[in-house]
Coordinates of C-alpha atoms and ligand atoms in Angstrom, one line a residue:
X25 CA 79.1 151.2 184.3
X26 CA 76.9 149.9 187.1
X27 CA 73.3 150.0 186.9
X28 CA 73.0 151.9 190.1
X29 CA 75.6 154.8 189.3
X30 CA 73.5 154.9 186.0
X31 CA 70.6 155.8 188.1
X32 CA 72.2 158.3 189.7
X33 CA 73.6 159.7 186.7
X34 CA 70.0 160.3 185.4
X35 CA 69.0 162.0 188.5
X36 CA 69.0 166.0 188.5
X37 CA 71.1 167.2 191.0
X38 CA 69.4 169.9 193.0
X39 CA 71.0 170.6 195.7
X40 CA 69.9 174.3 196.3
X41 CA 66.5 173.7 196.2
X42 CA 67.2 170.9 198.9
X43 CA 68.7 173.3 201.2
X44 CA 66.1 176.3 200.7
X45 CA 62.7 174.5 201.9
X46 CA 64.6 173.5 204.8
X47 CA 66.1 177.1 205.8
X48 CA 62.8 178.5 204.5
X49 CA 60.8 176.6 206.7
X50 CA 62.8 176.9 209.3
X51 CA 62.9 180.6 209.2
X52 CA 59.4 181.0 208.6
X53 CA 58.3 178.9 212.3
X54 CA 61.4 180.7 213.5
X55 CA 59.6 183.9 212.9
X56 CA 55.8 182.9 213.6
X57 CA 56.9 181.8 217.2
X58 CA 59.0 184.7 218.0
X59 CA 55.9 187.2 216.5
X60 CA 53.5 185.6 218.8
X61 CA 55.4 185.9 221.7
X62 CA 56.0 189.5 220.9
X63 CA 52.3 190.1 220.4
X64 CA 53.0 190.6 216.7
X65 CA 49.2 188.1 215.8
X66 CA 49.3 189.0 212.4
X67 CA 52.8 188.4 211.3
X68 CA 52.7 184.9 213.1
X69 CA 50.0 184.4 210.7
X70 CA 51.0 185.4 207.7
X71 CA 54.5 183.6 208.3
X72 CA 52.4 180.4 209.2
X73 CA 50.3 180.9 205.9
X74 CA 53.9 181.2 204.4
X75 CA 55.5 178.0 206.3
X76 CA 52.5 175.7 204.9
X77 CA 53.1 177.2 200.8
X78 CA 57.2 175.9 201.6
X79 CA 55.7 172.6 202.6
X80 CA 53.5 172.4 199.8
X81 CA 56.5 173.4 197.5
X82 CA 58.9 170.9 199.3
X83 CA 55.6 168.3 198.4
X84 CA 55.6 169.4 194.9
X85 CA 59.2 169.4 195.0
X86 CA 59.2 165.5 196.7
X87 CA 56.5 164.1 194.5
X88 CA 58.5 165.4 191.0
X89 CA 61.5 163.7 192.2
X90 CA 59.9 160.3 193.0
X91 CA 58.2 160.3 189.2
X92 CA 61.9 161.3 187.8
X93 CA 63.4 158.2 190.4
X94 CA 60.8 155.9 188.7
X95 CA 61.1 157.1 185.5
X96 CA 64.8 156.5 185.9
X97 CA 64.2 153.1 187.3
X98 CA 62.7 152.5 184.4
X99 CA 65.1 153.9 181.8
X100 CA 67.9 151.6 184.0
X101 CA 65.5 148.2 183.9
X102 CA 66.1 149.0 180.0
X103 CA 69.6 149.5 180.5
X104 CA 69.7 146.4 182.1
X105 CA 68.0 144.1 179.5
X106 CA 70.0 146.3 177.2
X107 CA 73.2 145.0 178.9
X108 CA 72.2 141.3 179.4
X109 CA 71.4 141.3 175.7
X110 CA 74.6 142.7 174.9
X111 CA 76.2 139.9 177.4
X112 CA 74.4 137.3 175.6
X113 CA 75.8 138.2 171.8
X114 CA 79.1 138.2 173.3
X115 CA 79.0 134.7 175.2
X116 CA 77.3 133.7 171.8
X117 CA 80.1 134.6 169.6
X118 CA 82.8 133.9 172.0
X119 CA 81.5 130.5 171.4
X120 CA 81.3 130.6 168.2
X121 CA 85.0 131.8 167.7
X122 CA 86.0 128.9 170.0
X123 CA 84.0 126.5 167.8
X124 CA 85.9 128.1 164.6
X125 CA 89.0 127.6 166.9
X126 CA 88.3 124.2 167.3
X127 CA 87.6 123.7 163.5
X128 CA 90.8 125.4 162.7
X129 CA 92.4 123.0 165.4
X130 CA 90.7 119.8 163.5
X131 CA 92.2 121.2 160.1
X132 CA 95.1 121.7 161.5
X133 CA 95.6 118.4 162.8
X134 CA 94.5 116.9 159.3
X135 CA 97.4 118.7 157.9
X136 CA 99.6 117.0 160.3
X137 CA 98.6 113.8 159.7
X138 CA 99.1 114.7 155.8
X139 CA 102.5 115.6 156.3
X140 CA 103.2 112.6 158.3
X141 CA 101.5 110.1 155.6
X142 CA 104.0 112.5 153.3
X143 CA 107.2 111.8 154.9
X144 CA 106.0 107.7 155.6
X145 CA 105.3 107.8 151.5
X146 CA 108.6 109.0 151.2
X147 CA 110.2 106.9 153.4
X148 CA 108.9 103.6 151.2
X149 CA 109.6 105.7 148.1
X150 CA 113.3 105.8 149.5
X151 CA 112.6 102.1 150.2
X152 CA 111.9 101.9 146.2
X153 CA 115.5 104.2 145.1
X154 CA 117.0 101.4 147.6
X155 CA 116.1 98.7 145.3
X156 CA 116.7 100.4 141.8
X157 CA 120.0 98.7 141.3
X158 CA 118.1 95.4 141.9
X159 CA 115.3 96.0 139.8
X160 CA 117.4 97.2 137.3
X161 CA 119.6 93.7 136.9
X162 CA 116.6 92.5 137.2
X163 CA 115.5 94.1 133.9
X164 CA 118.5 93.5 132.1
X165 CA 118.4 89.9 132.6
X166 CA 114.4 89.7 131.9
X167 CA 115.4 91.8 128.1
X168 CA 118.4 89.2 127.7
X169 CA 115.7 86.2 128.2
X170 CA 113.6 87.2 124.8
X171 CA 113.4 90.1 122.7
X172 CA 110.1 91.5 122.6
X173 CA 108.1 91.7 119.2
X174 CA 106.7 95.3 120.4
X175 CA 107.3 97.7 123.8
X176 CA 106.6 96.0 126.8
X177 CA 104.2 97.2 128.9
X178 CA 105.9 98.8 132.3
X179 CA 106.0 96.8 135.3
X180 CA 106.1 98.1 139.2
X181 CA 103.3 99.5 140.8
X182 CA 100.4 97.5 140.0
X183 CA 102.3 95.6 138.1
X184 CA 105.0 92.7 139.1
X185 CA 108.4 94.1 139.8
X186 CA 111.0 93.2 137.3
X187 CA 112.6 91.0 140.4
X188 CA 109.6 88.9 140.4
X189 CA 109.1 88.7 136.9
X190 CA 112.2 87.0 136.8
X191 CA 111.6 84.5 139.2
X192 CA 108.3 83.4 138.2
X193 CA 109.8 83.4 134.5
X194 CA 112.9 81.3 136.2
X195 CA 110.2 79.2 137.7
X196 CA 108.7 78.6 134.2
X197 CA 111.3 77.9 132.3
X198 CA 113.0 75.1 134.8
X199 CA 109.2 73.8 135.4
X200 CA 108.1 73.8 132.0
X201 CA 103.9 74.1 133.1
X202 CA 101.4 72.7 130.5
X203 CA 98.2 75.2 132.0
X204 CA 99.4 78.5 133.2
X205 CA 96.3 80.1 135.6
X206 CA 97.3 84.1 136.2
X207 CA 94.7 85.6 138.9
X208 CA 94.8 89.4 137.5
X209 CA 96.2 90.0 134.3
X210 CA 98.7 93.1 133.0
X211 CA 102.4 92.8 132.3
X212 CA 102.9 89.7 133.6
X213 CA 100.6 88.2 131.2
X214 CA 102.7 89.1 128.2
X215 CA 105.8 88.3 129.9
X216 CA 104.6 85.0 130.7
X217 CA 103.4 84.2 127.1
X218 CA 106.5 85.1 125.9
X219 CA 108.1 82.6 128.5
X220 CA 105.8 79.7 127.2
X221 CA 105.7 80.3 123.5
X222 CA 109.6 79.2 124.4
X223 CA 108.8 76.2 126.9
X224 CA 105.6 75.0 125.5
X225 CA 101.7 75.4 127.4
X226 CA 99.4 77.9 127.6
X227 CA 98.1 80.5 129.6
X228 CA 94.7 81.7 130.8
X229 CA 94.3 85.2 132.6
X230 CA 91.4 86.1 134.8
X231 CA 90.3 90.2 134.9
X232 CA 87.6 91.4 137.5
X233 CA 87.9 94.4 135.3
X234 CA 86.8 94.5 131.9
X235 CA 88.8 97.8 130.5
X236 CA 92.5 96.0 132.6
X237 CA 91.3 92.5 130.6
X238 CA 90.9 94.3 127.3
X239 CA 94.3 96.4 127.8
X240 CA 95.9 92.8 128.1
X241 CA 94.1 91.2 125.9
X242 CA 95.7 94.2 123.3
X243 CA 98.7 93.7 124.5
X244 CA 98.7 90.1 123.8
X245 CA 97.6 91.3 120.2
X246 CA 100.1 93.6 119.4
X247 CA 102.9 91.2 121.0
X248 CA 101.4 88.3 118.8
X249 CA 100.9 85.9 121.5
X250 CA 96.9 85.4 121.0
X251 CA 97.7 81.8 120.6
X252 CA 99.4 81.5 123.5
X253 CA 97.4 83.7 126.2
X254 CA 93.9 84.4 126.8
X255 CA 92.6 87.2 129.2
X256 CA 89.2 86.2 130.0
X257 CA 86.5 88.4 131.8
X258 CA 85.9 87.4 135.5
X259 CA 83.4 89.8 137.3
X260 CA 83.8 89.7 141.4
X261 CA 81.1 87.4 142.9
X262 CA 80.1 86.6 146.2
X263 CA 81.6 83.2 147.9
X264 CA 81.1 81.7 150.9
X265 CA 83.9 80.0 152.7
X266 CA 83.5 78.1 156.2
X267 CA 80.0 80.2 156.7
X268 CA 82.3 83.7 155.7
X269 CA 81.3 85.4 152.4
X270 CA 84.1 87.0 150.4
X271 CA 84.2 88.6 146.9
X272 CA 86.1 86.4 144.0
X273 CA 86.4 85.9 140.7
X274 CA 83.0 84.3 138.7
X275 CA 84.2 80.1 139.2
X276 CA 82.7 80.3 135.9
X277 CA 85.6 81.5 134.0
X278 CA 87.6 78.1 135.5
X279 CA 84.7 75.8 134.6
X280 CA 86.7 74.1 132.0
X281 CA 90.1 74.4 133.4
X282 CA 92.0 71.2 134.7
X283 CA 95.2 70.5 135.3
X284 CA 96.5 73.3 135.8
X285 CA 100.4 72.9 136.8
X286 CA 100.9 76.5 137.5
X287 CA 99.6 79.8 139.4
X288 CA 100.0 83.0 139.8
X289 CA 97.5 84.7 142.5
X290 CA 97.7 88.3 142.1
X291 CA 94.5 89.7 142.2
X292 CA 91.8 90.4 142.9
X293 CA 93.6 93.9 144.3
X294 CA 93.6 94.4 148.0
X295 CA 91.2 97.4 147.6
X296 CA 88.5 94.8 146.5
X297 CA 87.9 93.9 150.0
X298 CA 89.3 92.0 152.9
X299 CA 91.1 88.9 152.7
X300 CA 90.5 89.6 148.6
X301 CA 93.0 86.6 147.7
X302 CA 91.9 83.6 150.3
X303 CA 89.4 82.0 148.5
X304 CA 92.0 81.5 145.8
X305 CA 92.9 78.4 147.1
X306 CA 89.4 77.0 147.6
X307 CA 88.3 77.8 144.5
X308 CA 91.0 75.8 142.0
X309 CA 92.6 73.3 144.2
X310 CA 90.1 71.1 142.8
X311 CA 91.2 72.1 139.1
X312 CA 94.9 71.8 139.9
X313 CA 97.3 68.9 138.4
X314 CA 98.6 66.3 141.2
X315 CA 101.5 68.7 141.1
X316 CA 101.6 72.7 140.7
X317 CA 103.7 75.7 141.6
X318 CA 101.6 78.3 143.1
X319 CA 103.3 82.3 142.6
X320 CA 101.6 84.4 145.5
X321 CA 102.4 87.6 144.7
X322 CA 102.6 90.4 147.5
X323 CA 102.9 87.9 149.6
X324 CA 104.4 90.0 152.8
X325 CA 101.5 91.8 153.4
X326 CA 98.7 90.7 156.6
X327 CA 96.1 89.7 154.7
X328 CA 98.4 87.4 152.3
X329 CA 100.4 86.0 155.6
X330 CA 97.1 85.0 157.0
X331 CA 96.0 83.2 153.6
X332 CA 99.4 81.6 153.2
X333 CA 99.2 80.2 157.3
X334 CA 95.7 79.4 157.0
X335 CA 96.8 77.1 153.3
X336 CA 99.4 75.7 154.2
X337 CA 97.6 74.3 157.9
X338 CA 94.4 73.5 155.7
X339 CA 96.3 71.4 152.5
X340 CA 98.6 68.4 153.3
X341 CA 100.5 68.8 150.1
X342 CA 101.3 72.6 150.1
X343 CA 104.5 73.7 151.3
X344 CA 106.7 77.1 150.7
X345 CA 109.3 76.8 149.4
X346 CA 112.5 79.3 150.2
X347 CA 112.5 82.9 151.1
X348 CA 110.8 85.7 150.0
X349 CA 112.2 87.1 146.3
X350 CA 110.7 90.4 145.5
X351 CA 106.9 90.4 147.0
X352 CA 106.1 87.0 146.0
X353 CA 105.9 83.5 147.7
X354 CA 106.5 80.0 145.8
X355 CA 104.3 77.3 147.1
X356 CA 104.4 74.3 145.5
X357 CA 101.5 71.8 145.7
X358 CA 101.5 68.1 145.9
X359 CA 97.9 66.3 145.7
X360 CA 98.6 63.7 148.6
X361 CA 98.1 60.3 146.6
X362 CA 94.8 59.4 148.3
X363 CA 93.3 62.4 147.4
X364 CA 95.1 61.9 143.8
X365 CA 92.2 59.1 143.4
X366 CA 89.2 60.4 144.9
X367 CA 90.0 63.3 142.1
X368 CA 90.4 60.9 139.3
Ligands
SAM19 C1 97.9 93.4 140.8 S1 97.0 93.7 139.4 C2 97.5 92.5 138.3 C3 98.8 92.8 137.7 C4 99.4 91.8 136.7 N1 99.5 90.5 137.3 C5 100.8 92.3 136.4 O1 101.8 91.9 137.1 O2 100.9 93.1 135.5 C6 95.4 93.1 139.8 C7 94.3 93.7 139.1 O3 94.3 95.1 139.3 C8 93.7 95.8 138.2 N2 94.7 96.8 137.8 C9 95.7 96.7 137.0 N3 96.4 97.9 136.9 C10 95.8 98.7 137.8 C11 96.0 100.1 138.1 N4 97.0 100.8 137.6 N5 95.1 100.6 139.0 C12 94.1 100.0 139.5 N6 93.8 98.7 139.2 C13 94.7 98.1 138.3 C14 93.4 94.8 137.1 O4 92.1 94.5 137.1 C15 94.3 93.6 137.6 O5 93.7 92.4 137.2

C-alpha cells in the first residue's frame, strides 16, 4: 500500500458535514438579503448573527481536520521509516540467502571435483587390475629365486612392485655389487639381502624416518640377514645445489661409504618436497666405484625425468640403459678415466 492512500485511509470521511456549512451558509445570506429587502431588519440580523456561528463552525470544523492531516502525516512518516526498515531486512537477507547460495554453490563444486579425483583414482586403480597378471609372474618368479626364512613384507604401494623387484634383483645377481647403497629402505631391503647373502656384498639402507628404519631394521632381524643389511638413520637436511637449497638425507650417514658399485634411489618420498631425489646424485657420485649401476625408482614421474635429463647432461659417464621396466630406470655409471685419478 502506498504511503499516500495510507493517508487517506487515516482521514475521517465527512462528507455531510462538508456539504451542510456550505448550504447553511448559503441559506443563511440567502435569507438575510432577501429580509432586508423586505424590510424584515431584525430577521437579517439574526440570520447574519447565524451565518458568522456557521463560519465559525466551518473554522472549527477546518482547523480539526488540518491537526488530524498532520497527525496523519505523521502516523505515515512512521509508516514510512516503518517500510524502509522492513525494505532493508529484506535486501539484507536476500543477500544473505544469495551468499548461502553461493556457499552451497562452492560445496557443491568441491563435491565435483571429489567425484572427478574419484573416477581419475579409479581409472589408475583400473591401470593397477591391468597389470595384475604381470605383477603376479612377477611374484612367482621373485618366490622361485629364494625361499624366505619368515613372511615377506608386502610390496606395491610404497613399496617396489614385484616387477621391479625382479629386475633390480636380475640386476644383482648378473652384476654381482660389493656395496649396495638403498636411498629409502622397506621391502626392498630384505629382498635385496636375500639377493646378496647368495651373490656376495653388503647392503646399507638410508631411512629419513626413524619408525620406517626400525620396521626394516626388524625385518632384517626376523629374516636373519643382520649381517648382511643395515638400515641406518638419515634425518632430512638442508643442501644447497648450484645456489638452490633442497632437503636430503644427513651426508653423514655416507661418511664412510666408498665404492659403492650399486644404487637404488627411492626416497626420500615425493611428498618430502620438490625435486626430493636430485641431489642424489651430487651427494655420492663422489663415493661411487669407477663403475656402478644406479636403480631410479619411479622413474616416470616430472620431477624424476628432470633429475634423470639434468644427470645424464651433467656426468660424462652416466648413461640409461634400455627402457622403462616397472617404474624404475637403470643408469649405469662409468667414472671417465681422468676423473678415475683425480679421485684416487
Ligand atoms: C618409497 S619408500 C621406500 C620403499 C622401499 N625402497 C621399498 O621398496 O620397500 C621411501 C620412504 O618412504 C617412507 N615410507 C615407507 N612406507 C611408507 C608408507 N606406507 N607411508 C609413508 N611413508 C612410507 C620410508 O621412510 C621410506 O624410506
Amino acid at each position: 500500500m502506498s504511503t499516500l492512500s495510507r493517508i487517506r485511509r487515516r482521514l475521517p470521511r465527512s462528507t455531510g458535514p462538508r456539504a451542510v456549512v456550505p448550504a447553511s451558509a448559503g441559506v443563511c445570506s440567502a435569507g438575510a438579503v432577501a429580509a432586508a429587502l423586505t424590510g424584515h431588519d431584525g430577521i437579517a440580523t439574526a440570520l447574519l448573527a447565524l451565518l458568522g456561528g456557521v463560519i465559525v463552525a466551518a473554522l472549527l470544523m477546518l482547523y480539526r481536520r488540518l491537526a488530524k492531516v498532520q497527525k496523519a502525516g505523521v502516523a505515515a512518516q512512521w509508516d514510512l521509516r516503518t517500510t524502509v526498515e522492513e525494505m532493508q531486512r529484506r535486501l539484507v537477507a536476500a543477500v544473505e540467502r544469495e551468499r548461502l547460495t553461493a556457499g552451497d554453490r562452492h560445496l557443491e563444486l568441491a563435491e565435483a571435483i571429489a567425484r572427478v579425483r574419484q573416477l581419475t583414482d579409479r581409472k589408475a586403480g583400473s591401470a593397477q587390475v591391468l597389470s595384475l597378471p604381470r605383477e603376479f609372474e612377477a611374484t612367482v618368479q621373485l618366490f622361485q629365486g629364494f625361499i624366505p626364512r619368515a613372511p615377506m613384507p608386502s610390496s606395491g604401494d610404497f613399496a617396489l612392485n614385484p616387477t621391479d623387484l625382479l629386475e633390480l634383483l636380475h640386476l644383482i645377481r648378473t652384476r654381482r655389487p660389493r656395496l649396495v647403497l638403498e636411498l629409502g629402505s622397506g621391502t626392498s631391503s630384505v629382498w635385496i639381502a636375500y639377493a646378496l647373502e647368495k651373490s656376495g656384498g653388503r647392503l646399507v639402507s638410508l631411512d629419513h624416518e626413524p619408525g620406517y628404519a626400525y620396521r626394516t631394521r626388524a625385518a632384517l632381524a626376523t629374516h636373519g640377514l643382520t649381517e648382511i643389511a643395515e638400515v641406518r638413520d638419515a634425518p632430512l637436511t638442508p643442501v644447497g645445489i648450484d645456489g638452490r637449497d633442497y632437503s636430503w638425507y644427513d651426508p653423514e650417514a655416507l661418511a664412510d661409504l666408498h665404492d659403492i658399485d650399486f644404487v637404488l634411489i627411492d626416497g626420500p618420498p615425493a611428498a618430502t618436497g620438490p625435486d626430493a631425489r636430485y641431489p642424489a646424485l651430487h651427494m655420492i657420485e663422489k663415493r661411487l666405484a669407477d663403475q656402478a649401476t644406479i636403480v631410479f625408482d619411479d622413474a616416470g614421474r616430472p620431477d624424476e625425468q628432470a633429475a634423470l635429463a639434468d644427470w645424464t647432461q651433467r656426468y660424462d659417464g652416466l648413461t640409461r640403459e634400455g627402457e622403462l621396466l616397472g617404474r624404475h630406470a637403470v643408469l649405469t655409471f662409468a667414472r671417465p678415466p681422468a676423473m678415475a685419478t683425480v679421485r684416487g
